[in-house]
mmCIF file with all atom_site columns, C-alpha atoms in Angstrom:
data_model
loop_
_atom_site.group_PDB
_atom_site.id
_atom_site.type_symbol
_atom_site.label_atom_id
_atom_site.label_alt_id
_atom_site.label_comp_id
_atom_site.label_asym_id
_atom_site.label_entity_id
_atom_site.label_seq_id
_atom_site.pdbx_PDB_ins_code
_atom_site.Cartn_x
_atom_site.Cartn_y
_atom_site.Cartn_z
_atom_site.occupancy
_atom_site.B_iso_or_equiv
_atom_site.pdbx_formal_charge
_atom_site.auth_seq_id
_atom_site.auth_comp_id
_atom_site.auth_asym_id
_atom_site.auth_atom_id
_atom_site.pdbx_PDB_model_num
ATOM 1  C CA . MET A 1 1  ? -18.322 -139.646 7.715   1.00 48.00 ? 1  MET A CA 1
ATOM 2  C CA . SER A 1 2  ? -16.585 -141.287 4.725   1.00 59.00 ? 2  SER A CA 1
ATOM 3  C CA . GLU A 1 3  ? -16.036 -145.361 5.719   1.00 77.00 ? 3  GLU A CA 1
ATOM 4  C CA . GLN A 1 4  ? -12.409 -146.200 5.380   1.00 80.00 ? 4  GLN A CA 1
ATOM 5  C CA . PRO A 1 5  ? -11.295 -148.487 2.106   1.00 82.00 ? 5  PRO A CA 1
ATOM 6  C CA . ALA A 1 6  ? -10.407 -152.005 3.163   1.00 88.00 ? 6  ALA A CA 1
ATOM 7  C CA . TRP A 1 7  ? -6.295  -152.772 2.857   1.00 91.00 ? 7  TRP A CA 1
ATOM 8  C CA . ILE A 1 8  ? -5.237  -156.278 1.546   1.00 89.00 ? 8  ILE A CA 1
ATOM 9  C CA . LYS A 1 9  ? -2.292  -157.632 3.282   1.00 87.00 ? 9  LYS A CA 1
ATOM 10 C CA . SER A 1 10 ? 0.217   -159.447 1.288   1.00 80.00 ? 10 SER A CA 1
ATOM 11 C CA . SER A 1 11 ? -0.090  -163.196 1.056   1.00 75.00 ? 11 SER A CA 1
ATOM 12 C CA . HIS A 1 12 ? 4.134   -163.127 1.771   1.00 69.00 ? 12 HIS A CA 1
ATOM 13 C CA . SER A 1 13 ? 3.217   -161.523 4.812   1.00 70.00 ? 13 SER A CA 1
ATOM 14 C CA . ASP A 1 14 ? 5.634   -163.349 7.743   1.00 68.00 ? 14 ASP A CA 1
ATOM 15 C CA . GLY A 1 15 ? 3.426   -162.575 10.347  1.00 69.00 ? 15 GLY A CA 1
ATOM 16 C CA . HIS A 1 16 ? 5.342   -160.310 12.503  1.00 70.00 ? 16 HIS A CA 1
ATOM 17 C CA . GLY A 1 17 ? 4.043   -157.499 10.886  1.00 66.00 ? 17 GLY A CA 1
ATOM 18 C CA . THR A 1 18 ? 6.658   -156.896 7.696   1.00 71.00 ? 18 THR A CA 1
ATOM 19 C CA . CYS A 1 19 ? 4.208   -156.769 4.996   1.00 84.00 ? 19 CYS A CA 1
ATOM 20 C CA . VAL A 1 20 ? 2.975   -154.407 2.931   1.00 86.00 ? 20 VAL A CA 1
ATOM 21 C CA . GLU A 1 21 ? -0.514  -153.663 1.918   1.00 90.00 ? 21 GLU A CA 1
ATOM 22 C CA . TRP A 1 22 ? -2.948  -152.454 -0.986  1.00 90.00 ? 22 TRP A CA 1
ATOM 23 C CA . ALA A 1 23 ? -6.445  -150.715 -1.374  1.00 91.00 ? 23 ALA A CA 1
ATOM 24 C CA . PRO A 1 24 ? -8.017  -152.082 -4.520  1.00 89.00 ? 24 PRO A CA 1
ATOM 25 C CA . GLU A 1 25 ? -10.676 -149.687 -3.807  1.00 90.00 ? 25 GLU A CA 1
ATOM 26 C CA . LEU A 1 26 ? -8.413  -146.850 -4.340  1.00 90.00 ? 26 LEU A CA 1
ATOM 27 C CA . ALA A 1 27 ? -6.475  -148.243 -7.230  1.00 90.00 ? 27 ALA A CA 1
ATOM 28 C CA . SER A 1 28 ? -7.184  -146.712 -10.539 1.00 92.00 ? 28 SER A CA 1
ATOM 29 C CA . ASP A 1 29 ? -5.967  -147.349 -14.046 1.00 92.00 ? 29 ASP A CA 1
ATOM 30 C CA . ARG A 1 30 ? -2.991  -145.696 -13.485 1.00 94.00 ? 30 ARG A CA 1
ATOM 31 C CA . SER A 1 31 ? -2.177  -146.078 -10.112 1.00 94.00 ? 31 SER A CA 1
ATOM 32 C CA . VAL A 1 32 ? -1.946  -148.423 -7.448  1.00 94.00 ? 32 VAL A CA 1
ATOM 33 C CA . PRO A 1 33 ? -2.117  -147.409 -3.415  1.00 94.00 ? 33 PRO A CA 1
ATOM 34 C CA . VAL A 1 34 ? 0.469   -149.456 -1.320  1.00 94.00 ? 34 VAL A CA 1
ATOM 35 C CA . ARG A 1 35 ? 1.692   -149.199 2.189   1.00 92.00 ? 35 ARG A CA 1
ATOM 36 C CA . ASP A 1 36 ? 3.790   -150.363 5.165   1.00 90.00 ? 36 ASP A CA 1
ATOM 37 C CA . SER A 1 37 ? 1.678   -152.523 7.768   1.00 86.00 ? 37 SER A CA 1
ATOM 38 C CA . LYS A 1 38 ? 3.507   -151.293 10.498  1.00 86.00 ? 38 LYS A CA 1
ATOM 39 C CA . ASP A 1 39 ? 2.702   -147.922 9.926   1.00 88.00 ? 39 ASP A CA 1
ATOM 40 C CA . THR A 1 40 ? -1.116  -147.140 8.656   1.00 88.00 ? 40 THR A CA 1
ATOM 41 C CA . SER A 1 41 ? -0.728  -143.703 9.623   1.00 91.00 ? 41 SER A CA 1
ATOM 42 C CA . ARG A 1 42 ? 2.103   -142.650 7.170   1.00 92.00 ? 42 ARG A CA 1
ATOM 43 C CA . PRO A 1 43 ? 0.373   -141.809 3.717   1.00 93.00 ? 43 PRO A CA 1
ATOM 44 C CA . PRO A 1 44 ? 0.740   -145.186 1.314   1.00 93.00 ? 44 PRO A CA 1
ATOM 45 C CA . LEU A 1 45 ? 3.080   -144.742 -1.918  1.00 94.00 ? 45 LEU A CA 1
ATOM 46 C CA . THR A 1 46 ? 1.498   -144.947 -5.078  1.00 95.00 ? 46 THR A CA 1
ATOM 47 C CA . PHE A 1 47 ? 2.975   -147.457 -8.085  1.00 95.00 ? 47 PHE A CA 1
ATOM 48 C CA . SER A 1 48 ? 1.949   -147.222 -11.763 1.00 96.00 ? 48 SER A CA 1
ATOM 49 C CA . VAL A 1 49 ? -0.031  -150.203 -12.425 1.00 93.00 ? 49 VAL A CA 1
ATOM 50 C CA . ASP A 1 50 ? 2.445   -151.495 -14.507 1.00 95.00 ? 50 ASP A CA 1
ATOM 51 C CA . ALA A 1 51 ? 5.339   -151.345 -11.702 1.00 95.00 ? 51 ALA A CA 1
ATOM 52 C CA . TRP A 1 52 ? 2.917   -153.029 -9.209  1.00 91.00 ? 52 TRP A CA 1
ATOM 53 C CA . ARG A 1 53 ? 1.945   -155.663 -11.938 1.00 92.00 ? 53 ARG A CA 1
ATOM 54 C CA . THR A 1 54 ? 6.001   -156.220 -12.326 1.00 93.00 ? 54 THR A CA 1
ATOM 55 C CA . PHE A 1 55 ? 6.488   -156.366 -8.933  1.00 88.00 ? 55 PHE A CA 1
ATOM 56 C CA . VAL A 1 56 ? 4.016   -159.163 -7.967  1.00 86.00 ? 56 VAL A CA 1
ATOM 57 C CA . ASN A 1 57 ? 4.862   -161.008 -10.665 1.00 90.00 ? 57 ASN A CA 1
ATOM 58 C CA . ASP A 1 58 ? 7.928   -160.670 -9.421  1.00 89.00 ? 58 ASP A CA 1
ATOM 59 C CA . VAL A 1 59 ? 7.278   -162.019 -6.318  1.00 82.00 ? 59 VAL A CA 1
ATOM 60 C CA . ARG A 1 60 ? 5.156   -164.625 -7.571  1.00 83.00 ? 60 ARG A CA 1
ATOM 61 C CA . ILE A 1 61 ? 8.179   -166.271 -9.286  1.00 87.00 ? 61 ILE A CA 1
ATOM 62 C CA . SER A 1 62 ? 10.992  -165.312 -6.680  1.00 83.00 ? 62 SER A CA 1
ATOM 63 C CA . ALA A 1 63 ? 12.665  -162.993 -9.186  1.00 76.00 ? 63 ALA A CA 1
ATOM 64 C CA . LEU A 1 64 ? 13.417  -160.431 -6.520  1.00 72.00 ? 64 LEU A CA 1
ATOM 65 C CA . PRO A 1 65 ? 16.695  -160.896 -4.593  1.00 72.00 ? 65 PRO A CA 1
ATOM 66 C CA . HIS A 1 66 ? 16.342  -162.009 -1.014  1.00 64.00 ? 66 HIS A CA 1
#
């Protein structure tokens, strides 16, 4: 039996389960897996490293619309 990867919740989680998680162990030099923490049974979405980096940076500087 294989061990499940560790999923890391966003530090911007509101405490009500409305957040995303990512799995560094599954990330590669080309893609980053991201999933909805409310429904972990669904397959993760996969983003390019550049798209994920841009998203995280935009969240960090509050550049995304609310």
